[in-house]
PDB file of C-alpha atoms in Angstrom:
ATOM      1  CA  MET A   5      13.913   2.062 -19.956  1.00  0.00           C
ATOM      2  CA  THR A   6      12.476  -1.463 -19.807  1.00  0.00           C
ATOM      3  CA  PHE A   7      10.567  -2.339 -16.638  1.00  0.00           C
ATOM      4  CA  GLN A   8       9.741  -5.800 -15.314  1.00  0.00           C
ATOM      5  CA  THR A   9       6.610  -4.943 -13.331  1.00  0.00           C
ATOM      6  CA  LEU A  10       5.140  -1.820 -14.868  1.00  0.00           C
ATOM      7  CA  LEU A  11       4.646   0.216 -18.008  1.00  0.00           C
ATOM      8  CA  TYR A  12       5.628   3.858 -18.412  1.00  0.00           C
ATOM      9  CA  GLU A  13       4.367   6.244 -21.055  1.00  0.00           C
ATOM     10  CA  THR A  14       4.005   9.973 -21.497  1.00  0.00           C
ATOM     11  CA  GLY A  15       1.759  12.209 -23.548  1.00  0.00           C
ATOM     12  CA  ASN A  16      -0.213  15.421 -23.194  1.00  0.00           C
ATOM     13  CA  ARG A  17       1.917  16.571 -20.222  1.00  0.00           C
ATOM     14  CA  THR A  18       0.979  13.408 -18.303  1.00  0.00           C
ATOM     15  CA  ALA A  19       3.158  10.464 -17.268  1.00  0.00           C
ATOM     16  CA  THR A  20       1.174   7.243 -16.847  1.00  0.00           C
ATOM     17  CA  ILE A  21       2.596   4.447 -14.707  1.00  0.00           C
ATOM     18  CA  THR A  22       0.748   1.143 -15.070  1.00  0.00           C
ATOM     19  CA  LEU A  23       1.348  -1.692 -12.624  1.00  0.00           C
ATOM     20  CA  ASN A  24       1.633  -4.556 -15.070  1.00  0.00           C
ATOM     21  CA  ARG A  25       1.306  -7.967 -13.443  1.00  0.00           C
ATOM     22  CA  PRO A  26      -2.360  -8.550 -14.305  1.00  0.00           C
ATOM     23  CA  ASP A  27      -2.156 -12.344 -14.028  1.00  0.00           C
ATOM     24  CA  HIS A  28      -1.141 -11.856 -10.390  1.00  0.00           C
ATOM     25  CA  PHE A  29      -3.541  -8.990  -9.594  1.00  0.00           C
ATOM     26  CA  ASN A  30      -0.503  -6.693  -9.875  1.00  0.00           C
ATOM     27  CA  ALA A  31       0.898  -8.202  -6.672  1.00  0.00           C
ATOM     28  CA  ILE A  32       3.974  -6.485  -5.278  1.00  0.00           C
ATOM     29  CA  GLU A  33       7.198  -8.399  -5.841  1.00  0.00           C
ATOM     30  CA  SER A  34      10.743  -7.380  -5.055  1.00  0.00           C
ATOM     31  CA  ALA A  35      11.350  -5.248  -8.152  1.00  0.00           C
ATOM     32  CA  MET A  36       8.092  -3.290  -8.108  1.00  0.00           C
ATOM     33  CA  PRO A  37       8.784  -0.725  -5.338  1.00  0.00           C
ATOM     34  CA  ARG A  38      12.112   0.188  -6.907  1.00  0.00           C
ATOM     35  CA  GLU A  39      10.564   0.450 -10.373  1.00  0.00           C
ATOM     36  CA  ILE A  40       7.764   2.701  -9.113  1.00  0.00           C
ATOM     37  CA  ARG A  41      10.363   5.034  -7.672  1.00  0.00           C
ATOM     38  CA  THR A  42      12.395   4.970 -10.882  1.00  0.00           C
ATOM     39  CA  ALA A  43       9.337   5.761 -12.986  1.00  0.00           C
ATOM     40  CA  VAL A  44       8.429   8.676 -10.706  1.00  0.00           C
ATOM     41  CA  GLU A  45      11.979  10.001 -10.981  1.00  0.00           C
ATOM     42  CA  MET A  46      11.744   9.785 -14.778  1.00  0.00           C
ATOM     43  CA  ALA A  47       8.536  11.808 -14.689  1.00  0.00           C
ATOM     44  CA  GLU A  48      10.140  14.293 -12.313  1.00  0.00           C
ATOM     45  CA  ALA A  49      13.049  14.799 -14.690  1.00  0.00           C
ATOM     46  CA  ASP A  50      10.809  15.316 -17.727  1.00  0.00           C
ATOM     47  CA  PRO A  51      10.049  19.040 -18.194  1.00  0.00           C
ATOM     48  CA  ASP A  52       7.049  18.182 -20.362  1.00  0.00           C
ATOM     49  CA  VAL A  53       5.306  16.240 -17.579  1.00  0.00           C
ATOM     50  CA  HIS A  54       2.995  18.126 -15.213  1.00  0.00           C
ATOM     51  CA  VAL A  55       0.952  15.226 -13.777  1.00  0.00           C
ATOM     52  CA  ILE A  56       1.610  11.559 -12.879  1.00  0.00           C
ATOM     53  CA  VAL A  57      -1.199   8.995 -13.109  1.00  0.00           C
ATOM     54  CA  LEU A  58      -0.791   5.572 -11.487  1.00  0.00           C
ATOM     55  CA  LYS A  59      -3.094   2.704 -12.424  1.00  0.00           C
ATOM     56  CA  GLY A  60      -3.226  -1.077 -12.606  1.00  0.00           C
ATOM     57  CA  ALA A  61      -3.536  -3.398 -15.592  1.00  0.00           C
ATOM     58  CA  GLY A  62      -6.144  -6.133 -15.666  1.00  0.00           C
ATOM     59  CA  PRO A  63      -8.964  -6.667 -13.168  1.00  0.00           C
ATOM     60  CA  GLY A  64      -7.704  -4.433 -10.356  1.00  0.00           C
ATOM     61  CA  PHE A  65      -5.300  -1.784  -9.138  1.00  0.00           C
ATOM     62  CA  CYS A  66      -3.075  -3.899  -6.859  1.00  0.00           C
ATOM     63  CA  GLY A  67      -3.688  -6.898  -4.634  1.00  0.00           C
ATOM     64  CA  GLY A  68      -0.747  -6.049  -2.363  1.00  0.00           C
ATOM     65  CA  TYR A  69       2.080  -8.386  -1.467  1.00  0.00           C
ATOM     66  CA  ASP A  70       1.441 -12.010  -2.383  1.00  0.00           C
ATOM     67  CA  LEU A  71       0.661 -13.042   1.189  1.00  0.00           C
ATOM     68  CA  LYS A  72      -0.579 -16.456   0.093  1.00  0.00           C
ATOM     69  CA  HIS A  73       2.845 -17.153  -1.370  1.00  0.00           C
ATOM     70  CA  TYR A  74       4.657 -15.926   1.741  1.00  0.00           C
ATOM     71  CA  ALA A  75       2.335 -17.478   4.334  1.00  0.00           C
ATOM     72  CA  GLU A  76       2.150 -20.946   2.822  1.00  0.00           C
ATOM     73  CA  ARG A  77       5.863 -21.330   2.105  1.00  0.00           C
ATOM     74  CA  LYS A  78       7.776 -23.278   4.696  1.00  0.00           C
ATOM     75  CA  GLY A  79      11.066 -22.141   6.162  1.00  0.00           C
ATOM     76  CA  GLU A  80      12.541 -18.692   6.577  1.00  0.00           C
ATOM     77  CA  ILE A  81      11.440 -16.115   4.030  1.00  0.00           C
ATOM     78  CA  ALA A  82      11.687 -12.360   3.638  1.00  0.00           C
ATOM     79  CA  GLY A  83       9.487 -10.831   6.311  1.00  0.00           C
ATOM     80  CA  SER A  84       9.116 -14.000   8.354  1.00  0.00           C
ATOM     81  CA  GLN A  85      12.276 -15.240  10.039  1.00  0.00           C
ATOM     82  CA  ASP A  86      12.902 -18.244  12.204  1.00  0.00           C
ATOM     83  CA  MET A  87      12.979 -17.413  15.900  1.00  0.00           C
ATOM     84  CA  PRO A  88      14.795 -15.660  17.441  1.00  0.00           C
ATOM     85  CA  TRP A  89      14.367 -12.970  14.821  1.00  0.00           C
ATOM     86  CA  ASP A  90      16.297  -9.827  13.987  1.00  0.00           C
ATOM     87  CA  PRO A  91      13.852  -6.886  13.737  1.00  0.00           C
ATOM     88  CA  THR A  92      16.395  -4.742  11.925  1.00  0.00           C
ATOM     89  CA  LEU A  93      16.265  -7.040   8.896  1.00  0.00           C
ATOM     90  CA  ASP A  94      12.510  -6.590   8.533  1.00  0.00           C
ATOM     91  CA  PHE A  95      12.797  -2.863   9.129  1.00  0.00           C
ATOM     92  CA  THR A  96      15.501  -2.421   6.496  1.00  0.00           C
ATOM     93  CA  MET A  97      13.507  -4.291   3.856  1.00  0.00           C
ATOM     94  CA  MET A  98      10.147  -2.634   4.479  1.00  0.00           C
ATOM     95  CA  TRP A  99      11.567   0.831   5.131  1.00  0.00           C
ATOM     96  CA  ARG A 100      13.132   0.804   1.682  1.00  0.00           C
ATOM     97  CA  ASN A 101       9.847  -0.288   0.107  1.00  0.00           C
ATOM     98  CA  THR A 102       7.971   2.385   2.045  1.00  0.00           C
ATOM     99  CA  GLN A 103      10.333   5.090   0.868  1.00  0.00           C
ATOM    100  CA  ASP A 104      10.003   3.845  -2.704  1.00  0.00           C
ATOM    101  CA  PHE A 105       6.198   4.121  -2.479  1.00  0.00           C
ATOM    102  CA  MET A 106       6.547   7.546  -0.869  1.00  0.00           C
ATOM    103  CA  ALA A 107       8.284   8.792  -4.007  1.00  0.00           C
ATOM    104  CA  LEU A 108       4.713   9.318  -5.232  1.00  0.00           C
ATOM    105  CA  TRP A 109       3.961  11.570  -2.253  1.00  0.00           C
ATOM    106  CA  ARG A 110       7.257  13.443  -2.325  1.00  0.00           C
ATOM    107  CA  ALA A 111       7.339  14.067  -6.078  1.00  0.00           C
ATOM    108  CA  SER A 112       7.084  17.752  -6.903  1.00  0.00           C
ATOM    109  CA  LYS A 113       4.368  16.916  -9.425  1.00  0.00           C
ATOM    110  CA  PRO A 114       0.837  15.848  -8.448  1.00  0.00           C
ATOM    111  CA  THR A 115       0.091  12.127  -8.474  1.00  0.00           C
ATOM    112  CA  ILE A 116      -3.293  10.524  -9.110  1.00  0.00           C
ATOM    113  CA  ALA A 117      -4.191   6.929  -8.257  1.00  0.00           C
ATOM    114  CA  ARG A 118      -6.810   5.504 -10.616  1.00  0.00           C
ATOM    115  CA  VAL A 119      -8.337   2.694  -8.562  1.00  0.00           C
ATOM    116  CA  HIS A 120     -10.503  -0.035 -10.027  1.00  0.00           C
ATOM    117  CA  GLY A 121     -11.099  -3.545  -8.771  1.00  0.00           C
ATOM    118  CA  ALA A 122      -9.152  -3.633  -5.536  1.00  0.00           C
ATOM    119  CA  ALA A 123      -6.353  -1.723  -3.820  1.00  0.00           C
ATOM    120  CA  VAL A 124      -5.775  -4.115  -0.961  1.00  0.00           C
ATOM    121  CA  ALA A 125      -3.103  -4.332   1.760  1.00  0.00           C
ATOM    122  CA  GLY A 126       0.172  -3.179   0.152  1.00  0.00           C
ATOM    123  CA  GLY A 127      -1.894  -2.026  -2.820  1.00  0.00           C
ATOM    124  CA  SER A 128      -3.677   0.434  -0.551  1.00  0.00           C
ATOM    125  CA  ASP A 129      -0.263   1.631   0.663  1.00  0.00           C
ATOM    126  CA  ILE A 130       0.691   2.509  -2.905  1.00  0.00           C
ATOM    127  CA  ALA A 131      -2.619   4.215  -3.667  1.00  0.00           C
ATOM    128  CA  LEU A 132      -2.583   6.264  -0.464  1.00  0.00           C
ATOM    129  CA  CYS A 133       0.914   7.559  -1.213  1.00  0.00           C
ATOM    130  CA  CYS A 134      -0.593   9.398  -4.176  1.00  0.00           C
ATOM    131  CA  ASP A 135      -1.971  12.911  -3.767  1.00  0.00           C
ATOM    132  CA  PHE A 136      -5.388  12.049  -5.170  1.00  0.00           C
ATOM    133  CA  LEU A 137      -7.517   8.900  -5.373  1.00  0.00           C
ATOM    134  CA  ILE A 138     -10.191   8.578  -8.039  1.00  0.00           C
ATOM    135  CA  MET A 139     -12.057   5.308  -7.502  1.00  0.00           C
ATOM    136  CA  ALA A 140     -14.662   3.256  -9.257  1.00  0.00           C
ATOM    137  CA  GLU A 141     -17.748   3.055  -7.077  1.00  0.00           C
ATOM    138  CA  ASP A 142     -17.448  -0.723  -6.871  1.00  0.00           C
ATOM    139  CA  ALA A 143     -13.678  -0.719  -6.241  1.00  0.00           C
ATOM    140  CA  ARG A 144     -12.453  -1.837  -2.806  1.00  0.00           C
ATOM    141  CA  ILE A 145      -9.720  -0.499  -0.584  1.00  0.00           C
ATOM    142  CA  GLY A 146      -8.445  -1.567   2.819  1.00  0.00           C
ATOM    143  CA  TYR A 147      -5.711  -3.328   4.768  1.00  0.00           C
ATOM    144  CA  PRO A 148      -7.002  -6.745   5.957  1.00  0.00           C
ATOM    145  CA  PRO A 149      -3.581  -7.929   7.252  1.00  0.00           C
ATOM    146  CA  SER A 150      -3.883  -5.382  10.063  1.00  0.00           C
ATOM    147  CA  ARG A 151      -6.088  -7.981  11.783  1.00  0.00           C
ATOM    148  CA  VAL A 152      -3.058 -10.295  12.047  1.00  0.00           C
ATOM    149  CA  TRP A 153       0.316 -10.329  10.269  1.00  0.00           C
ATOM    150  CA  GLY A 154       0.753  -6.762   9.123  1.00  0.00           C
ATOM    151  CA  VAL A 155       0.788  -3.013   9.808  1.00  0.00           C
ATOM    152  CA  PRO A 156       0.490  -0.491   6.926  1.00  0.00           C
ATOM    153  CA  THR A 157       3.981   0.962   6.846  1.00  0.00           C
ATOM    154  CA  PRO A 158       3.255   4.321   5.125  1.00  0.00           C
ATOM    155  CA  ALA A 159       0.612   4.903   7.848  1.00  0.00           C
ATOM    156  CA  MET A 160      -1.324   7.237   5.573  1.00  0.00           C
ATOM    157  CA  TRP A 161      -4.723   6.237   6.982  1.00  0.00           C
ATOM    158  CA  VAL A 162      -4.448   8.563   9.959  1.00  0.00           C
ATOM    159  CA  TYR A 163      -3.236  11.507   7.912  1.00  0.00           C
ATOM    160  CA  ARG A 164      -6.065  11.125   5.421  1.00  0.00           C
ATOM    161  CA  LEU A 165      -8.904  10.193   7.761  1.00  0.00           C
ATOM    162  CA  GLY A 166      -8.186  11.421  11.273  1.00  0.00           C
ATOM    163  CA  PRO A 167      -7.895   9.246  14.377  1.00  0.00           C
ATOM    164  CA  GLN A 168     -11.343   7.663  14.695  1.00  0.00           C
ATOM    165  CA  MET A 169     -11.787   6.477  11.120  1.00  0.00           C
ATOM    166  CA  ALA A 170      -8.111   5.520  10.839  1.00  0.00           C
ATOM    167  CA  LYS A 171      -8.474   3.321  13.909  1.00  0.00           C
ATOM    168  CA  ARG A 172     -11.568   1.732  12.407  1.00  0.00           C
ATOM    169  CA  MET A 173      -9.769   0.911   9.159  1.00  0.00           C
ATOM    170  CA  MET A 174      -6.554  -0.273  10.807  1.00  0.00           C
ATOM    171  CA  MET A 175      -8.113  -2.217  13.688  1.00  0.00           C
ATOM    172  CA  THR A 176     -10.845  -3.980  11.722  1.00  0.00           C
ATOM    173  CA  GLY A 177      -9.065  -4.487   8.401  1.00  0.00           C
ATOM    174  CA  ASP A 178     -12.340  -3.584   6.708  1.00  0.00           C
ATOM    175  CA  LEU A 179     -12.567  -3.252   2.948  1.00  0.00           C
ATOM    176  CA  ILE A 180     -14.701  -0.327   1.826  1.00  0.00           C
ATOM    177  CA  ASP A 181     -15.978   0.476  -1.647  1.00  0.00           C
ATOM    178  CA  GLY A 182     -15.274   3.595  -3.636  1.00  0.00           C
ATOM    179  CA  THR A 183     -18.581   5.198  -2.701  1.00  0.00           C
ATOM    180  CA  GLU A 184     -17.801   4.980   1.013  1.00  0.00           C
ATOM    181  CA  ALA A 185     -14.172   5.993   0.436  1.00  0.00           C
ATOM    182  CA  ALA A 186     -15.363   9.204  -1.222  1.00  0.00           C
ATOM    183  CA  ALA A 187     -17.960   9.817   1.495  1.00  0.00           C
ATOM    184  CA  ILE A 188     -15.322   9.745   4.254  1.00  0.00           C
ATOM    185  CA  GLY A 189     -12.799  11.785   2.283  1.00  0.00           C
ATOM    186  CA  LEU A 190     -10.364   8.981   1.508  1.00  0.00           C
ATOM    187  CA  ALA A 191     -11.030   9.267  -2.225  1.00  0.00           C
ATOM    188  CA  LEU A 192     -11.525  12.580  -3.983  1.00  0.00           C
ATOM    189  CA  LYS A 193     -14.273  11.082  -6.111  1.00  0.00           C
ATOM    190  CA  ALA A 194     -16.021   7.792  -6.836  1.00  0.00           C
ATOM    191  CA  VAL A 195     -17.681   7.223 -10.186  1.00  0.00           C
ATOM    192  CA  PRO A 196     -19.174   4.298 -12.104  1.00  0.00           C
ATOM    193  CA  ALA A 197     -16.399   2.099 -13.454  1.00  0.00           C
ATOM    194  CA  ALA A 198     -17.288   3.063 -17.019  1.00  0.00           C
ATOM    195  CA  ASP A 199     -16.615   6.732 -16.181  1.00  0.00           C
ATOM    196  CA  LEU A 200     -13.340   6.197 -14.319  1.00  0.00           C
ATOM    197  CA  ASP A 201     -11.008   7.186 -17.154  1.00  0.00           C
ATOM    198  CA  ASP A 202     -13.010  10.346 -17.842  1.00  0.00           C
ATOM    199  CA  ALA A 203     -12.914  11.342 -14.168  1.00  0.00           C
ATOM    200  CA  VAL A 204      -9.140  10.832 -13.983  1.00  0.00           C
ATOM    201  CA  GLU A 205      -8.647  12.738 -17.221  1.00  0.00           C
ATOM    202  CA  HIS A 206     -10.777  15.627 -15.982  1.00  0.00           C
ATOM    203  CA  LEU A 207      -8.642  16.048 -12.849  1.00  0.00           C
ATOM    204  CA  ALA A 208      -5.399  15.557 -14.788  1.00  0.00           C
ATOM    205  CA  GLY A 209      -6.567  18.181 -17.267  1.00  0.00           C
ATOM    206  CA  ARG A 210      -7.212  20.699 -14.504  1.00  0.00           C
ATOM    207  CA  LEU A 211      -3.745  20.064 -13.054  1.00  0.00           C
ATOM    208  CA  ARG A 212      -1.665  20.019 -16.203  1.00  0.00           C
ATOM    209  CA  GLY A 213      -2.900  23.507 -17.086  1.00  0.00           C
ATOM    210  CA  VAL A 214      -1.048  24.838 -14.023  1.00  0.00           C
ATOM    211  CA  PRO A 215       2.663  25.752 -14.336  1.00  0.00           C
ATOM    212  CA  ARG A 216       4.997  23.118 -12.915  1.00  0.00           C
ATOM    213  CA  ASN A 217       6.570  25.571 -10.484  1.00  0.00           C
ATOM    214  CA  GLN A 218       3.160  26.517  -9.110  1.00  0.00           C
ATOM    215  CA  LEU A 219       2.203  22.855  -8.671  1.00  0.00           C
ATOM    216  CA  MET A 220       5.494  22.244  -6.862  1.00  0.00           C
ATOM    217  CA  MET A 221       5.059  25.153  -4.468  1.00  0.00           C
ATOM    218  CA  THR A 222       1.489  24.346  -3.506  1.00  0.00           C
ATOM    219  CA  LYS A 223       2.218  20.652  -3.042  1.00  0.00           C
ATOM    220  CA  MET A 224       5.240  21.422  -0.870  1.00  0.00           C
ATOM    221  CA  VAL A 225       3.144  23.636   1.396  1.00  0.00           C
ATOM    222  CA  VAL A 226       0.690  20.801   2.087  1.00  0.00           C
ATOM    223  CA  ASN A 227       3.370  18.124   2.444  1.00  0.00           C
ATOM    224  CA  GLN A 228       5.381  20.296   4.827  1.00  0.00           C
ATOM    225  CA  ALA A 229       2.378  20.488   7.147  1.00  0.00           C
ATOM    226  CA  TYR A 230       2.281  16.686   7.299  1.00  0.00           C
ATOM    227  CA  ASP A 231       6.036  16.507   7.847  1.00  0.00           C
ATOM    228  CA  ASN A 232       5.577  18.857  10.811  1.00  0.00           C
ATOM    229  CA  MET A 233       2.945  16.464  12.181  1.00  0.00           C
ATOM    230  CA  GLY A 234       5.588  13.743  12.356  1.00  0.00           C
ATOM    231  CA  LEU A 235       4.829  11.712   9.233  1.00  0.00           C
ATOM    232  CA  ASN A 236       8.354  10.287   9.015  1.00  0.00           C
ATOM    233  CA  ASN A 237       8.435   9.244  12.679  1.00  0.00           C
ATOM    234  CA  THR A 238       4.999   7.639  12.369  1.00  0.00           C
ATOM    235  CA  GLN A 239       6.192   5.638   9.382  1.00  0.00           C
ATOM    236  CA  MET A 240       9.260   4.468  11.297  1.00  0.00           C
ATOM    237  CA  PHE A 241       7.041   3.105  14.087  1.00  0.00           C
ATOM    238  CA  ALA A 242       4.649   1.528  11.600  1.00  0.00           C
ATOM    239  CA  THR A 243       7.470  -0.144   9.683  1.00  0.00           C
ATOM    240  CA  LEU A 244       9.001  -1.521  12.868  1.00  0.00           C
ATOM    241  CA  PHE A 245       5.625  -2.816  14.066  1.00  0.00           C
ATOM    242  CA  ASP A 246       4.947  -4.396  10.683  1.00  0.00           C
ATOM    243  CA  GLY A 247       7.904  -6.696  11.260  1.00  0.00           C
ATOM    244  CA  VAL A 248       6.874  -7.314  14.863  1.00  0.00           C
ATOM    245  CA  SER A 249       3.363  -8.302  13.770  1.00  0.00           C
ATOM    246  CA  ARG A 250       4.707 -11.231  11.761  1.00  0.00           C
ATOM    247  CA  HIS A 251       6.650 -12.566  14.745  1.00  0.00           C
ATOM    248  CA  THR A 252       4.144 -12.265  17.584  1.00  0.00           C
ATOM    249  CA  PRO A 253       2.605 -15.525  18.852  1.00  0.00           C
ATOM    250  CA  GLU A 254      -0.504 -14.688  16.824  1.00  0.00           C
ATOM    251  CA  GLY A 255       1.534 -13.892  13.734  1.00  0.00           C
ATOM    252  CA  ILE A 256       3.403 -17.164  13.992  1.00  0.00           C
ATOM    253  CA  TRP A 257       0.113 -18.996  14.548  1.00  0.00           C
ATOM    254  CA  PHE A 258      -1.330 -17.435  11.379  1.00  0.00           C
ATOM    255  CA  ARG A 259       1.563 -18.530   9.200  1.00  0.00           C
ATOM    256  CA  GLU A 260       1.610 -22.037  10.673  1.00  0.00           C
ATOM    257  CA  ARG A 261      -2.141 -22.264  10.162  1.00  0.00           C
ATOM    258  CA  ALA A 262      -1.794 -21.139   6.529  1.00  0.00           C
ATOM    259  CA  GLN A 263       0.757 -23.896   5.959  1.00  0.00           C
ATOM    260  CA  GLU A 264      -1.549 -26.411   7.610  1.00  0.00           C
ATOM    261  CA  VAL A 265      -4.927 -25.606   6.031  1.00  0.00           C
ATOM    262  CA  GLY A 266      -4.072 -23.086   3.286  1.00  0.00           C
ATOM    263  CA  PHE A 267      -4.058 -19.303   3.239  1.00  0.00           C
ATOM    264  CA  LYS A 268      -7.744 -18.911   2.390  1.00  0.00           C
ATOM    265  CA  GLN A 269      -8.886 -20.994   5.344  1.00  0.00           C
ATOM    266  CA  ALA A 270      -6.425 -19.265   7.686  1.00  0.00           C
ATOM    267  CA  VAL A 271      -7.816 -15.894   6.609  1.00  0.00           C
ATOM    268  CA  ALA A 272     -11.372 -17.139   7.191  1.00  0.00           C
ATOM    269  CA  GLU A 273     -10.427 -18.188  10.718  1.00  0.00           C
ATOM    270  CA  ARG A 274      -8.609 -14.903  11.298  1.00  0.00           C
ATOM    271  CA  ASP A 275     -11.698 -12.953  10.239  1.00  0.00           C
ATOM    272  CA  SER A 276     -14.248 -15.207  11.954  1.00  0.00           C
ATOM    273  CA  GLY A 277     -14.350 -13.209  15.168  1.00  0.00           C
ATOM    274  CA  ALA A 278     -13.005 -16.121  17.196  1.00  0.00           C
ATOM    275  CA  PRO A 279     -10.282 -15.050  19.650  1.00  0.00           C
ATOM    276  CA  ILE A 280      -6.986 -15.932  18.020  1.00  0.00           C
ATOM    277  CA  ALA A 281      -5.216 -15.244  21.300  1.00  0.00           C
ATOM    278  CA  SER A 282      -6.957 -18.193  22.923  1.00  0.00           C
ATOM    279  CA  GLN A 283      -5.865 -20.491  20.115  1.00  0.00           C
ATOM    280  CA  VAL A 284      -2.312 -19.280  20.479  1.00  0.00           C
ATOM    281  CA  SER A 285      -2.326 -19.617  24.242  1.00  0.00           C
ATOM    282  CA  LYS A 286      -3.454 -23.235  23.978  1.00  0.00           C
ATOM    283  CA  ARG A 287      -0.597 -23.955  21.595  1.00  0.00           C
ATOM    284  CA  LEU A 288       1.935 -22.255  23.848  1.00  0.00           C
ATOM    285  CA  ARG A 289       0.564 -23.445  27.185  1.00  0.00           C
ATOM    286  CA  PRO A 290       3.107 -25.655  29.015  1.00  0.00           C
ATOM    287  CA  GLU A 291       2.080 -29.266  29.295  1.00  0.00           C
ATOM    288  CA  GLY A 292       1.168 -30.618  32.720  1.00  0.00           C
TER     289      GLY A 292
END
């Protein structure tokens, strides 16, 4: 099969999926979620594949959705409607993407995210839907749009980190490096960038020596525990709130500000520590 946004290859009982938009930092575009799911389904159907490795081409794993493109464009776009807005449209779009990413989690075969450069915003969503993260020590991961204009729809932070650290990551939008990610249990291991392929291969080698049926049974036991903790319901809330976040007064302010001064400057103001709410209230305050 020919893919638009990724490469797929198999060998040595391993399927390798490579996000392949390096000139755009492997940014997520409309075809990518569907193609990830299709590639996972191909690996699932292949009796010779025991392990799935997901990585990014070029300088990083995935820069997430192209928020600069969306924020700076004028008029109604996917994910940012004119007011009044229909929340079901946002939910339908992002719920499908979330379920496509979750194909990595729900696959019967183990999935490994090989993270170099950055796995940011939607890129972190994709990485965290994998069973294992192996990161370069200098790689970065986080969800900056959770400060304004986004909620991570797979909501995997809480299931991987527990409430306190998940709140830190989701409320601050901090980016952390691979060393810290490994220290808090988000990544299985962090290694120097030069050793990243060897570390991924070592884990893949340990997994592909296990019978496929055994891998399936043990993975299902763990995943069932998370299903019992309400993973699907949590993702429904997160996906709904993701759409809401782009249509709050602050979300509308952020997009208007990006159109006025550019995305980079709007992000700088968002992250400056200044109270966005006060800026919004001034804009919305009735005259007189």
